[in-house]
C-alpha positions as a printed Julia matrix, in Angstrom:
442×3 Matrix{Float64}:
 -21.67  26.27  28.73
 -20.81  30.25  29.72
 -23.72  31.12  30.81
 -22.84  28.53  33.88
 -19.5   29.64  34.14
 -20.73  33.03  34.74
 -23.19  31.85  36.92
 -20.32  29.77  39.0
 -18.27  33.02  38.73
 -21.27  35.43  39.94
 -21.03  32.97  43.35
 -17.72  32.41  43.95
 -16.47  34.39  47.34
 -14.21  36.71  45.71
 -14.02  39.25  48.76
 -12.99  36.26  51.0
 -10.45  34.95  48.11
  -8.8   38.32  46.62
  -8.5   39.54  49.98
  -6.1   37.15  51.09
  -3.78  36.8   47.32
  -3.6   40.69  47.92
  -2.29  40.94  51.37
   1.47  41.74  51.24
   2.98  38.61  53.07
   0.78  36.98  50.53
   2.46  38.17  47.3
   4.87  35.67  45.82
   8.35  37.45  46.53
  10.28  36.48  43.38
   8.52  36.59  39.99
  10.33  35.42  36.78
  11.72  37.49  34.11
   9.09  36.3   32.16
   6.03  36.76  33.82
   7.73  40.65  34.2
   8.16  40.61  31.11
   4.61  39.91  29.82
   3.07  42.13  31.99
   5.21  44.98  30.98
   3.81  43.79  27.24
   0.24  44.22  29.09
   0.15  47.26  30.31
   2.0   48.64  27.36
  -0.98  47.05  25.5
   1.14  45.7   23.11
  -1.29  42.28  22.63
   0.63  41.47  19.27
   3.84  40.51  21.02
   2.13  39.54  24.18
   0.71  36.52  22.27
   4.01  35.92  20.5
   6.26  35.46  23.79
   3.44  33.98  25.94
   4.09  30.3   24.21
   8.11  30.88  25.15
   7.45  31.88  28.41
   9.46  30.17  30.81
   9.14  29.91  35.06
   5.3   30.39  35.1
   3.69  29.7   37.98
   0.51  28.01  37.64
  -1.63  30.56  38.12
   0.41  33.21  36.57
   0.05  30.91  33.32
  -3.65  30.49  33.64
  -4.18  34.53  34.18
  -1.93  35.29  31.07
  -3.81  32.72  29.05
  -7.03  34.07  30.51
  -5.82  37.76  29.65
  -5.12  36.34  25.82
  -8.15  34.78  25.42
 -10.24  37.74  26.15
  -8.1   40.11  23.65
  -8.63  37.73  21.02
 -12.34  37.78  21.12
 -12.14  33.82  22.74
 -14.3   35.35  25.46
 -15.77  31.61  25.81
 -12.28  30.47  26.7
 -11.67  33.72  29.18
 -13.54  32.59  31.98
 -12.32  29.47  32.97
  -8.72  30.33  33.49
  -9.41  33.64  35.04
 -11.65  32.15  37.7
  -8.9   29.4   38.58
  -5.91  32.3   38.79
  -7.5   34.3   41.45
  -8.29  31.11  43.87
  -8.3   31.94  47.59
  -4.82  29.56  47.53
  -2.88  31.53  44.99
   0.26  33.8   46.02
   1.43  34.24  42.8
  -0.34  36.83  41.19
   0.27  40.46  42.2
  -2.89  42.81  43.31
  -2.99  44.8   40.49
  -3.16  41.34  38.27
  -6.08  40.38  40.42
  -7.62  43.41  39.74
  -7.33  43.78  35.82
  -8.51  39.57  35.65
 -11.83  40.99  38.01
 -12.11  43.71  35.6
 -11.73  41.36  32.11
 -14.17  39.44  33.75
 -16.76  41.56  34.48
 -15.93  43.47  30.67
 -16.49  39.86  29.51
 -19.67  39.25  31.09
 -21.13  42.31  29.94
 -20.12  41.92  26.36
 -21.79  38.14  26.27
 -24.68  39.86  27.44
 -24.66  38.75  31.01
 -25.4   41.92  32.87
 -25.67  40.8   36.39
 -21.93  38.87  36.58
 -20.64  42.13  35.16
 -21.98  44.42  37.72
 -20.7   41.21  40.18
 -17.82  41.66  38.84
 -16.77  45.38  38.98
 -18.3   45.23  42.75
 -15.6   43.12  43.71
 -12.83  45.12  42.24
 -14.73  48.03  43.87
 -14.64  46.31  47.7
 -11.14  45.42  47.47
  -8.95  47.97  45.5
 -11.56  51.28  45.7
  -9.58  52.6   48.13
  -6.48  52.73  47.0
  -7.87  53.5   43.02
  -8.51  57.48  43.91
 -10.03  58.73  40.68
  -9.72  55.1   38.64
 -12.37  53.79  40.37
 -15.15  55.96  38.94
 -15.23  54.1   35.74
 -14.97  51.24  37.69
 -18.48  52.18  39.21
 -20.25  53.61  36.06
 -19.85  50.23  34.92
 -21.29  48.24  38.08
 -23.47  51.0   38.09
 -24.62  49.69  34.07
 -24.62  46.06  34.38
 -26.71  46.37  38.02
 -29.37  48.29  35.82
 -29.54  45.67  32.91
 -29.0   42.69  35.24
 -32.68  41.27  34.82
 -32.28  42.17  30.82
 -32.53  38.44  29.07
 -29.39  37.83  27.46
 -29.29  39.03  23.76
 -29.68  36.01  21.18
 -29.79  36.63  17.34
 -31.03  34.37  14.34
 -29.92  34.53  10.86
 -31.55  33.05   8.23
 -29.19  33.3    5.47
 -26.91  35.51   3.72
 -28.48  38.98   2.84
 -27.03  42.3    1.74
 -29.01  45.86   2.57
 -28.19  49.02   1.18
 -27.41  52.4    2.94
 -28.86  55.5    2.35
 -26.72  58.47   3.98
 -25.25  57.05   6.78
 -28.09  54.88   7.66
 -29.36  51.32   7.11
 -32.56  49.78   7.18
 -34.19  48.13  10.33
 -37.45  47.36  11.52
 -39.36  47.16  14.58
 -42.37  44.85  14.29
 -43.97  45.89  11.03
 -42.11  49.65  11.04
 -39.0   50.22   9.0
 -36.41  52.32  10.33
 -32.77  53.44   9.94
 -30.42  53.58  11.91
 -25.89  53.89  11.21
 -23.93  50.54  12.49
 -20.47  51.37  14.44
 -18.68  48.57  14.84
 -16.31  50.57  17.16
 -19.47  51.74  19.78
 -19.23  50.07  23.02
 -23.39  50.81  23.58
 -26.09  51.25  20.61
 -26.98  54.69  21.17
 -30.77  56.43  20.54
 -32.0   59.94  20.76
 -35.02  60.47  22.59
 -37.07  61.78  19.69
 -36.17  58.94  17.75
 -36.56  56.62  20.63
 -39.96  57.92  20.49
 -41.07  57.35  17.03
 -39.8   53.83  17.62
 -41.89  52.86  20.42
 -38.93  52.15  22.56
 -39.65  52.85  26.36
 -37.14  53.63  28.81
 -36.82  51.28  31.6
 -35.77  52.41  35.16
 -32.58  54.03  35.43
 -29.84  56.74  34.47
 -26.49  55.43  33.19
 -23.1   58.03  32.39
 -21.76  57.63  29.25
 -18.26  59.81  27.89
 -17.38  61.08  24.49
 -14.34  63.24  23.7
 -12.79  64.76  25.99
 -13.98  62.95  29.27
 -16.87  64.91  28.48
 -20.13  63.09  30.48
 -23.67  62.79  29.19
 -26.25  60.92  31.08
 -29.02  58.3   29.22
 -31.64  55.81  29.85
 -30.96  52.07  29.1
 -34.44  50.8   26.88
 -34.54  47.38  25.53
 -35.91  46.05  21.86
 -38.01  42.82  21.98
 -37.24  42.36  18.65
 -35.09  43.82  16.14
 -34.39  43.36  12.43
 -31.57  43.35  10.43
 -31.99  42.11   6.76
 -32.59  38.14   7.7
 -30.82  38.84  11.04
 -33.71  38.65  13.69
 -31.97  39.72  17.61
 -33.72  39.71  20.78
 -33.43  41.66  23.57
 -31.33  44.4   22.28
 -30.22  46.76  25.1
 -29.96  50.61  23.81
 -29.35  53.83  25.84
 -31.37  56.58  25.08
 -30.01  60.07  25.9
 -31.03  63.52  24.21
 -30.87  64.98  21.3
 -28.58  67.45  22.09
 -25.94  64.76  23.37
 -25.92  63.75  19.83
 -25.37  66.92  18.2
 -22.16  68.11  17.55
 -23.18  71.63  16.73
 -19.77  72.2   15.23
 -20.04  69.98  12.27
 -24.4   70.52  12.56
 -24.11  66.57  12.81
 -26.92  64.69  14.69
 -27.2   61.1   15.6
 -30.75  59.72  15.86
 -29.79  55.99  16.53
 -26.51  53.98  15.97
 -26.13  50.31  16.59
 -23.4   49.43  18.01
 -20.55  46.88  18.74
 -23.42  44.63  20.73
 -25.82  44.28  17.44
 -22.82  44.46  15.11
 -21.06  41.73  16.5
 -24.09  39.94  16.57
 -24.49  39.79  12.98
 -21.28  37.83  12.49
 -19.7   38.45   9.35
 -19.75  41.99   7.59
 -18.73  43.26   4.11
 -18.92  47.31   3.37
 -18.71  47.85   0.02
 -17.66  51.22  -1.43
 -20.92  51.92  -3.16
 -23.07  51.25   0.21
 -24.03  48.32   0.22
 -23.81  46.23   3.57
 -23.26  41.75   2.73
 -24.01  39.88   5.64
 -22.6   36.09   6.11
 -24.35  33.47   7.62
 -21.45  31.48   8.17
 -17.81  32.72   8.58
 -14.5   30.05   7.47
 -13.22  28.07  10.6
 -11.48  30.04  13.13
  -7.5   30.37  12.36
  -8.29  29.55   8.57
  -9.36  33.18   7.34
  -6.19  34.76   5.91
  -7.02  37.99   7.34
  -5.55  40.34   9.66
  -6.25  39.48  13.42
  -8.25  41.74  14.96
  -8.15  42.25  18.89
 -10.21  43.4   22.1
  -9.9   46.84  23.23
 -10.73  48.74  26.37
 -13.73  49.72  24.23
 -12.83  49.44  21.09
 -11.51  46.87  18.39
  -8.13  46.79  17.31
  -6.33  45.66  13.74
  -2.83  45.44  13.45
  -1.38  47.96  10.72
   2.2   47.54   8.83
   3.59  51.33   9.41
   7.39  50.93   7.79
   8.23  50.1    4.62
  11.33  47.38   3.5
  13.1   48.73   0.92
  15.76  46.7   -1.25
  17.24  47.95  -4.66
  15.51  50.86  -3.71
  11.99  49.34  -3.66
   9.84  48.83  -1.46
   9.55  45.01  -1.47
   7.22  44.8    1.96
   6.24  46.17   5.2
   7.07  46.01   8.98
   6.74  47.51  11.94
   2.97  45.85  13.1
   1.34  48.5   15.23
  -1.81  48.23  17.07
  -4.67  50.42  15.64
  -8.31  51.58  16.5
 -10.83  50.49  14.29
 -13.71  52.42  14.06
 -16.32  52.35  11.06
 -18.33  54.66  12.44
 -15.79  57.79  12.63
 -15.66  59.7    9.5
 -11.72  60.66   9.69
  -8.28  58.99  10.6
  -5.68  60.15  12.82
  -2.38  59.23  13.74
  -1.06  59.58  18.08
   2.08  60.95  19.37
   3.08  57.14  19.45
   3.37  56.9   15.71
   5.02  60.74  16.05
   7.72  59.31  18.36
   8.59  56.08  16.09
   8.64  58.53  13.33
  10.06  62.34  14.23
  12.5   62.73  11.53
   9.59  63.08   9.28
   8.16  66.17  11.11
  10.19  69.17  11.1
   9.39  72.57  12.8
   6.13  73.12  15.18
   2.91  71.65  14.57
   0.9   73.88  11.92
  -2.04  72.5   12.28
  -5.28  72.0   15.09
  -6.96  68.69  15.26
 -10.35  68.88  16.35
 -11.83  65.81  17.58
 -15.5   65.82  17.4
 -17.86  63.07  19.01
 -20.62  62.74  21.67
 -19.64  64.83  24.57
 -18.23  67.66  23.0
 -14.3   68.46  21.13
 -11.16  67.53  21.99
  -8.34  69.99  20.29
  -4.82  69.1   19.47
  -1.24  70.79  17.97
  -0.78  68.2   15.01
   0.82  67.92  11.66
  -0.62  66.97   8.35
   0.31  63.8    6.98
   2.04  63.55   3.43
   2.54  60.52   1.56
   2.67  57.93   4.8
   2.83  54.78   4.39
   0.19  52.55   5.81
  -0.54  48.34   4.98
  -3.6   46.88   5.76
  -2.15  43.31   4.86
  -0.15  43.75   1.95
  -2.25  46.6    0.55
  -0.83  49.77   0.57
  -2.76  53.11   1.67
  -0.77  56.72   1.68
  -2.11  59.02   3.85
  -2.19  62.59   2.97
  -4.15  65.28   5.12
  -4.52  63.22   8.16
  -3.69  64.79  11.22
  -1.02  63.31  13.1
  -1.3   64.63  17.36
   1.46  65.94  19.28
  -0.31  64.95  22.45
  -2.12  62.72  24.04
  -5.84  62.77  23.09
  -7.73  61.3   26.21
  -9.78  58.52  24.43
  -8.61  54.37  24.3
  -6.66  55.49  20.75
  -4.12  57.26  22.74
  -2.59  53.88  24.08
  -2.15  52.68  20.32
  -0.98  54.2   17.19
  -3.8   56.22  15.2
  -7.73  55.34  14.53
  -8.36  54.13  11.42
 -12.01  55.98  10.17
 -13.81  55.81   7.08
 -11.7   58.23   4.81
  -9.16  55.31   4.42
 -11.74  52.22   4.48
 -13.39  54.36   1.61
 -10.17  53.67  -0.48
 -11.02  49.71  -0.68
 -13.73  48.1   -2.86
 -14.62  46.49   0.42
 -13.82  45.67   3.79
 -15.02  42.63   5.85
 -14.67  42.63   9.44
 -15.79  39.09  11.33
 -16.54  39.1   14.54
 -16.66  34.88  14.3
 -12.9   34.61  13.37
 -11.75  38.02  14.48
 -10.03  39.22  11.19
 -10.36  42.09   9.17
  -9.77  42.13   5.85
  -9.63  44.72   2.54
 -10.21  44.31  -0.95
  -8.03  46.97  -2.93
């Protein structure tokens, strides 16, 4: 059913429609407390109590209530239930809904489009909110373009499908798994937390993979820009995972490198193959368990996980509850980036502020923040003994910077990225993309 809601959405006459809700005698005058209140919750990106106080919310308008649902949806992963509620809140009719809510549902909707693999509604999508609010978005709108710019290249890409025949488990050797193309194995790492699968043009060349017509911009660390050529697989794969039409961008080598830690990528696969595969176990000793089936939605006892900007999200208990003097349980949920495929963990100057009287004196320390694009450097402290719970398991954190300032990339709007030197800790982690949960095993 999506793939005709996108196509109802890619027709719709948005210009004539979000023109008029956006006009100033248009705008609904008085607004309840609540809907204030819930978009304060939204652009603070708090999405944990966002989807506690939505169900309480009182004085909705109807469109209001179908835009916050549609909002929730799409941060939960529902993207199937996204589109039908965003469509129906920006309606030429509606007065309800401010401009800048217009914009951010055109802009979940064209995010949602691209990450179901429908390239053509997305670039639809970010065209509108380009027409209409490009104006008056100065310097916002560029992403807003690189974007269009994206899904207007890929828009006659076939949607990516995927087949799994069973359960299967692969092993990884360095960073890297095996994959095949045809009857060539490969390797290549898995991010979970990479918007785009990324490959190098040398390796893109050993793989057969031709560029198609194009040039995309991509940005690392610090807002640093790299340009790259999108390239689709016919067929890729995975263990007993067997995907179709797998979009990659292919950049060079020396966008890769990070000459400061003499890393090099050759090809990652990111959130787009990852998610694809369903179900994921990493165990400590390497060794990658995919699921064919996941439990039933709202039935895994796992942490939810949520929809980023670009990234995914877990929730992390960051205070301890302490009776008798013990520490009997956690509190204090705080939104976290996920990302398997970064090697350290770091705390933002929004866990600093909730915690100051733990950091005395000026930072000692630099964080250097190394990814594609280049390094980002920071004042931070080290952490000692900091208390993190993934569930009800307990991780200290000891060494890990914590930043003064902001750092520029989507982490900076939550409390700390969560990399690899803490999943390491567990036996195993599972991340499923099905139910949205993450869970550990100590």
């Amino acid at each position: 059913m999506l793939p005709m809601l996108i196509l109802v959405l890619a027709l719709l006459p948005f210009g004539a429609a979000v023109s008029q809700a956006v006009q100033p005698s248009a705008v609904a005058t008085q607004t309840s407390s609540s809907a204030i209140h819930l978009q304060e919750l939204l652009n603070r990106k708090d999405y944990i109590e966002f989807a506690q106080e939505l169900p309480h919310a009182t004085s909705l308008k109807p469109e209001q209530e179908l835009y916050f649902k549609g909002i929730l949806a799409y941060r939960q992963g529902r993207f199937e239930d996204a589109v039908k509620p965003l469509i129906a809140a920006v309606n030429p009719h509606d007065t309800s809904l401010t401009p800048n809510q217009v914009e951010d549902a055109l802009e979940v909707l064209g995010s949602n489009a691209a990450r179901t693999y429908q390239y053509g509604a997305s670039a639809q999508m970010y065209d509108d909110v380009d027409k209409i609010f490009g104006k008056v978005m100065g310097d916002t709108v560029t992403p807003i373009r690189e974007k269009r710019h994206i899904g207007a290249v890929l828009q006659h890409v076939p949607p990516q499908t995927v087949q799994i025949a069973g359960d299967f488990s692969i092993k990884r050797t360095g960073k890297e798994y095996p994959i095949s193309i045809g009857d060539k194995t490969f390797s290549a790492e898995l991010d979970t937390g990479a918007t785009f699968s990324l490959l190098s043009e040398n390796t893109a060349k050993s793989w057969g993979v031709a560029a198609l017509d194009g040039t995309v911009t991509l940005h690392g660390y610090g807002s640093g820009a790299f340009e790259a050529h999108p390239a689709v697989i016919p067929v890729l794969q995975v263990g007993k995972a067997e995907l179709h039409n797998v979009v990659v961008l292919v950049t060079a080598d020396q966008n890769l490198y990070i000459a400061e830690t003499k890393q090099q990528t050759h090809a990652l696969l990111g959130y787009p193959v990852t998610s694809a595969l369903g179900r994921l176990t990493f165990s400590k000793d390497g060794t990658l368990m995919v699921s064919a089936q996941s439990p039933v939605r709202g039935q895994d006892n796992g942490t939810p996980m949520w929809v980023g900007d670009s990234s995914l999200l877990i929730g992390v208990n960051t205070m301890p509850i302490v009776d008798g003097g013990k520490i009997t349980g956690s509190t204090g949920t705080r939104l976290f980036a996920l990302d398997t495929g970064s090697g350290s963990t770091y705390l933002t100057d929004h866990y600093l502020a909730e915690h100051t009287n733990i950091f005395i004196g000026p930072p000692p320390e630099m964080a250097r923040l190394a990814g594609a694009g280049g390094i980002h450097e920071i004042p931070a402290y080290a952490a000692h003994q900091l208390p993190l719970w993934f569930g009800s398991t307990l991780v200290l954190c000891n060494g890990q910077h914590v930043l003064t300032q902001t750092q520029g990339g989507e982490a900076e709007h939550y409390y700390g990225l969560i990399g690899q030197d803490l999943l390491q800790r567990f036996s195993s982690y599972t991340i499923d993309f099905r139910t949205m949960t993450f869970n550990v095993t100590p």
